[in-house]
Amino acid sequence: MLIVMKQTATADEMDAVCERIASMGFEPHPMPGATRTAIGVTGNQGPVGAHLLKEMCGVLEVIRVSKPFKLVSRETRDRTIVEVGGKVQIGKELAVIAGPCSIESYEQASTVAHAVKAAGANIFRGGAFKPRSSPYSFQGLGKEGLEILATIREETGMPVCTEALDEENLELVAEYADIVQVGTRNMQNFSLLRKIGQLRKPVLLKRGMAATLEEFLMSAEYILSGGNYDVILCERGIRAFSTHSRNTLDLSIIPAVQTNSHLPIIADPSHGVGIREAVEPMALASVAAGADGLMIEVHHDPDAALSEGAQSLLPGQFQQLMDRVAKVEAAVERPQ
Amino acid sequence: MLIVMKQTATADEMDAVCERIASMGFEPHPMPGATRTAIGVTGNQGPVGAHLLKEMCGVLEVIRVSKPFKLVSRETRDRTIVEVGGKVQIGKELAVIAGPCSIESYEQASTVAHAVKAAGANIFRGGAFKPRSSPYSFQGLGKEGLEILATIREETGMPVCTEALDEENLELVAEYADIVQVGTRNMQNFSLLRKIGQLRKPVLLKRGMAATLEEFLMSAEYILSGGNYDVILCERGIRAFSTHSRNTLDLSIIPAVQTNSHLPIIADPSHGVGIREAVEPMALASVAAGADGLMIEVHHDPDAALSEGAQSLLPGQFQQLMDRVAKVEAAVERPQ
Amino acid sequence: MLIVMKQTATADEMDAVCERIASMGFEPHPMPGATRTAIGVTGNQGPVGAHLLKEMCGVLEVIRVSKPFKLVSRETRDRTIVEVGGKVQIGKELAVIAGPCSIESYEQASTVAHAVKAAGANIFRGGAFKPRSSPYSFQGLGKEGLEILATIREETGMPVCTEALDEENLELVAEYADIVQVGTRNMQNFSLLRKIGQLRKPVLLKRGMAATLEEFLMSAEYILSGGNYDVILCERGIRAFSTHSRNTLDLSIIPAVQTNSHLPIIADPSHGVGIREAVEPMALASVAAGADGLMIEVHHDPDAALSEGAQSLLPGQFQQLMDRVAKVEAAVERPQ
Amino acid sequence: MLIVMKQTATADEMDAVCERIASMGFEPHPMPGATRTAIGVTGNQGPVGAHLLKEMCGVLEVIRVSKPFKLVSRETRDRTIVEVGGKVQIGKELAVIAGPCSIESYEQASTVAHAVKAAGANIFRGGAFKPRSSPYSFQGLGKEGLEILATIREETGMPVCTEALDEENLELVAEYADIVQVGTRNMQNFSLLRKIGQLRKPVLLKRGMAATLEEFLMSAEYILSGGNYDVILCERGIRAFSTHSRNTLDLSIIPAVQTNSHLPIIADPSHGVGIREAVEPMALASVAAGADGLMIEVHHDPDAALSEGAQSLLPGQFQQLMDRVAKVEAAVERPQ
């Protein structure tokens, strides 16, 4: 931590600040400068009570220096590879998690699953429990949806990824899913994160709509601090002022995560832009930016979809996307 | 819903759109204009599958017209008055919910409670379960905190407001609290909202950091649709690009809520700005903008507070704030 | 400036950083801490080339400490009072700058001017040169508009405020106006700001839609650094994700400006919210938050206005607003 | 335009709205629905005065339907190819505009220019007039910088791109530059845009930090409406809440521009992220998203650069970026 003194701060005021730092058990380091003095603080393991110092006479500003995340930090580990269902190694090979927004029926799920598998997807997705902004919208098939997912896994050999909405259905979801997804609106549902930290199962953590990099990593920290190290991060668009896309897909967080953390990060262009024709260009951009994978919504009959039809790709469109993704992946030579 | 056709749309394309609208069970209303044709859609009770139409040949754009909220709408009711603990009528008299961020001990809570009561607060607040962005921060006293709140209520006669973090502690919190608070990070925790809809107890719903007015009202709609009509909305600052305050207190949502909904809305300037010296001016601004109340953090020893010390007022500062709030309240002549 | 070293930084790496700091002519202050070392830098008068240090081995982060603004800083001066036309002292008494968005004719300007004067406004506003996002919209009467403003000033005794759009019309505008307005889209038109710094005439500088406090103050610094100290800042709404108001009026910048600068700051709720019925509550909120004045759009026939009719108040509405503003102003006891 | 009536609107209120629409010279189209009535408006060539209708009794909302841009619209033309200096066809081949942020000396410019040419750049960039947020920062070499650019063009055969800051230096800049750049802070400097519309020279228009797609295209419309059709759009990062990058590069605007306009669009990842190590991944992402080109800052000695050193690539880094860009470009098979 660093204390910046006002230009007008007196020697007595500086002494008082140094004394308080010492009384807190830390060490003050006064640095007289050309126009003002700054005082460094060392010896603190965790966050120091900045407000104790900020309001003292002569203090202009208190600047926090240390980053609060520990277990997720790149400083502690090189790269995490998350193994999913004994089949896919996220962080090593490109993960393509594809499927419908919601599981609507066995026929729907099976049709889409076989199509995405044929096109090259390696993980199947589909919601059984759906978070909907309106209480009057379709809320998912629940347990029946999970059973359909298990059947699909058996039929296709693909691991499955589905969302746990709350602590109540987490146990059930964890029983069926190969990857438990935490939705964007739950990124700071700390009670849920704690419970998920107790699982020994891969977790896909979606970035909150207004989450900074630090908050995103701190939510992952909750899960790791419970002992579950298999966390996959997912950028899915932030809320900005733009109206030309549903959200603003912030691909710059991909290199930023890679600099600050060892966790793999994938992108979800379907939710990120929310417009069918923009999904492919943004998927290609995600891979080019270094994403460890993609999450893509696919539906064989989007016009009849019970949710998010407008952003779902048709199987043929997904096939074309996969062909082009493969070329971009080869072009950027992902480290394997 | 309104379908806007391209300038180049042919008569056949228009016919096809009208036929599809009819086949969906609705009525098409073509309106040929100077440069293009628009087609109105009526007969739909809920949202029409816009994507069914958006991708048809000749269609430029599909525009949604109806607002999705029903029970919270000002169209259904004039104003809701929420009665709290038989003592305070929020929506009628100015609610001032004051107290520490976290309940730390009986002594702390009692000291602050008597001080805020003396200054004119009519509801006591204090967190027993705390949502913290770091798993390593103080998480609240839990049940012990709730018991302290109950004692404070008995001692002071003030109703108490405290946060339920998750479905697990909701029942417990509801047993003790006069107002159950839903935090900003839980505004779209739909499972929690549904459970809260089953309560018959006032709820304080904080706006999510990136929530639009519509999303905010739809979260309230979840609670009302469960049968609990006693919802108080709370603006607590949104996330914008600014760095001079912790969040950006968006007071313009106060008149917007009053136009669109019958629910009362209060403001939380403590979290909204996060800087002690800015709390009073923003509290006064909130009342002047028409807020039905304030939520203010007060601590008798903020330097020793276990959370949010930097934004807590000292009892003396709170007393001054209350004196000035009373003057502004009188100046704006709140409808009673 | 502060250099934060990685946990893994070696003694050699730290020495190299200290040597480079010294070679830049500054003084390094190493502060070994519990988990890592930080190195303070002093002796720099201006910004030090942070990138010279940031990319050295072992460096985790470089943190800038000093604020870049000088002349506008509260550290250099207590409060600035801007005297306008020998009549109004902005910073001392509440400035109410009212009038139509655009000057459309003498009759229109005169009607509105007499109405706002009667209601208590002390400065008249009206655009002669209008910045419009469409090249096909009404662009203002130009010089004719300025002449109308001069006539209004003579008739009413009110000083007039109008916008200079570019360097070309600045000279002309400055000839007629008592306050030269710089619009939000020109807040970082540095060429214009430099020319305005050469004027000896009060300037109203509107905050850019995406400007931080620091950028806002640095734009004022451009004007002060040219020798023109009579700058009035104006908050007029920032761009955030909200859709319930045209912009998001960020009143929290009022106390923040007052902490960091000696310049007066007013608020423009008309542009800030852009909805007629929300102008009054936000005007009252601005005054309660400590604004030194208001800028309000008034039109006697908003339905026929050539610009911004939807946010203009009718004279009767403005009269009511002024009555209520006076009460709130008295309630908050502005320092005089 | 579409008028949505309240549920409670009476037949008389609806008649009054229809009459007013008719009196404005347009045609009303009432569409009675299940819960409320909407009234379409046709016959209007330009924007109808929405506020005339919005405040009538019984009106809930007025929704604008037509987009305001005309000449830039994809509806009017397929794709624009901008020919630069008789050498590069932007919109057809990938444009790579590379060079230092500022021209500092002939030696610097020449060194960088030869390096970027060797690596495959086809246009040289460098600022002679620099917009700086502080009046105390280096402001560019001015005319001397332009002369250096002309020399570089002669030596290397590369067309040159440089910024015009204001109307005063526009003429001078246009004399030397092959592409005149309009900076992000000038995107809504309408006086400058009008003058640029009079040029017959390619223009690079950077998106404003808080500009919507519509505002961005309307600023281009200003230039086209003056008769200059050679406009290249440039995404350079918007202002959002993120702190992990300097701006938030919004690549989703690339497909959105391509859907709505015929103008080419390039990306500037150097300003977009502002961090050297993130420039390459975001450059690759831009090309994968379909950008028509890139603008990249390169400096042979960034530590000594007078501006933006921290985001400039070294020539070797730029060479690597170009090698990888070429592979991604081939992978995505740009339409030629």
Coordinates of C-alpha atoms in Angstrom, one line a residue, chain B residues 173-286:
Chain B
V173 CA -33.5 -14.5 8.0
A174 CA -37.2 -14.2 7.4
E175 CA -37.9 -15.4 11.0
Y176 CA -35.9 -12.5 12.4
A177 CA -36.2 -9.6 9.9
D178 CA -38.9 -7.1 9.4
I179 CA -37.5 -6.4 5.9
V180 CA -35.7 -9.1 4.0
Q181 CA -33.0 -7.6 1.8
V182 CA -31.9 -9.0 -1.6
G183 CA -28.5 -7.8 -2.5
T184 CA -27.4 -6.3 -5.8
R185 CA -25.5 -9.5 -6.8
N186 CA -28.7 -11.5 -6.2
M187 CA -31.0 -9.3 -8.2
Q188 CA -31.3 -11.9 -10.8
N189 CA -30.9 -15.0 -8.5
F190 CA -34.3 -16.2 -9.8
S191 CA -34.5 -19.2 -7.5
L192 CA -34.1 -16.9 -4.5
L193 CA -36.6 -14.4 -5.8
R194 CA -39.2 -17.2 -6.3
K195 CA -38.7 -18.3 -2.7
I196 CA -39.0 -14.7 -1.5
G197 CA -42.3 -14.5 -3.4
Q198 CA -43.6 -17.1 -1.1
L199 CA -42.9 -15.0 2.0
R200 CA -45.5 -12.6 3.4
K201 CA -42.9 -10.1 4.6
P202 CA -41.6 -6.8 3.1
V203 CA -38.6 -7.2 0.8
L204 CA -36.0 -4.7 -0.1
L205 CA -34.7 -5.5 -3.7
K206 CA -31.5 -3.8 -4.6
R207 CA -30.9 -2.9 -8.3
G208 CA -28.2 -5.1 -9.9
M209 CA -25.0 -3.3 -10.9
A210 CA -25.8 -3.6 -14.6
A211 CA -29.6 -3.9 -14.5
T212 CA -31.8 -1.9 -16.8
L213 CA -35.1 -0.5 -15.5
E214 CA -36.9 -3.4 -17.2
E215 CA -34.7 -6.1 -15.7
F216 CA -35.1 -4.4 -12.3
L217 CA -38.9 -4.4 -12.5
M218 CA -38.9 -8.0 -13.9
S219 CA -37.0 -9.2 -10.8
A220 CA -39.7 -7.5 -8.7
E221 CA -42.3 -9.2 -10.9
Y222 CA -40.9 -12.6 -9.8
I223 CA -41.6 -11.7 -6.2
L224 CA -45.1 -10.2 -6.9
S225 CA -46.0 -13.2 -9.1
G226 CA -45.4 -15.4 -6.0
G227 CA -48.0 -13.4 -4.1
N228 CA -45.7 -11.1 -2.1
Y229 CA -46.7 -7.5 -3.0
D230 CA -44.6 -5.8 -0.4
V231 CA -41.5 -4.9 -2.5
I232 CA -39.4 -1.9 -1.9
L233 CA -36.9 -1.1 -4.7
C234 CA -33.5 0.3 -3.9
E235 CA -31.1 2.2 -6.2
R236 CA -27.5 1.6 -5.0
G237 CA -25.3 2.7 -7.9
I238 CA -24.6 1.2 -11.3
R239 CA -21.3 0.2 -12.8
A240 CA -20.1 2.8 -15.3
F241 CA -16.7 3.9 -16.4
S242 CA -16.3 6.5 -13.6
T243 CA -13.5 6.2 -11.1
H244 CA -14.3 9.2 -8.9
S245 CA -17.0 7.2 -7.1
R246 CA -17.2 3.5 -6.3
N247 CA -20.4 3.1 -8.3
T248 CA -22.5 5.7 -10.2
L249 CA -25.6 6.5 -8.3
D250 CA -28.3 6.7 -11.0
L251 CA -31.0 8.9 -9.4
S252 CA -32.8 9.3 -12.7
I253 CA -34.2 5.8 -12.1
I254 CA -36.4 7.3 -9.3
P255 CA -38.7 9.3 -11.5
A256 CA -38.6 6.5 -14.1
V257 CA -39.7 3.9 -11.5
Q258 CA -42.5 6.2 -10.4
T259 CA -43.7 6.6 -14.0
N260 CA -43.6 2.8 -14.7
S261 CA -44.4 1.2 -11.4
H262 CA -46.5 1.5 -8.3
L263 CA -43.7 0.2 -6.0
P264 CA -41.8 2.5 -3.7
I265 CA -38.1 3.2 -4.4
I266 CA -35.4 4.3 -1.9
A267 CA -31.7 5.1 -2.5
D268 CA -28.5 3.9 -0.9
P269 CA -25.9 6.6 -1.2
S270 CA -23.4 4.8 1.0
H271 CA -22.9 2.0 -1.5
G272 CA -23.7 4.4 -4.4
V273 CA -20.7 6.5 -4.0
G274 CA -18.6 4.6 -1.4
I275 CA -16.8 7.8 -0.1
R276 CA -17.8 9.1 3.3
E277 CA -17.8 12.8 2.4
A278 CA -20.0 12.3 -0.6
V279 CA -22.8 10.4 1.3
E280 CA -24.5 13.4 2.6
P281 CA -24.8 15.4 -0.6
M282 CA -26.0 12.3 -2.4
A283 CA -28.5 11.5 0.3
L284 CA -29.9 15.0 0.0
A285 CA -30.0 14.7 -3.7
S286 CA -31.9 11.4 -3.4

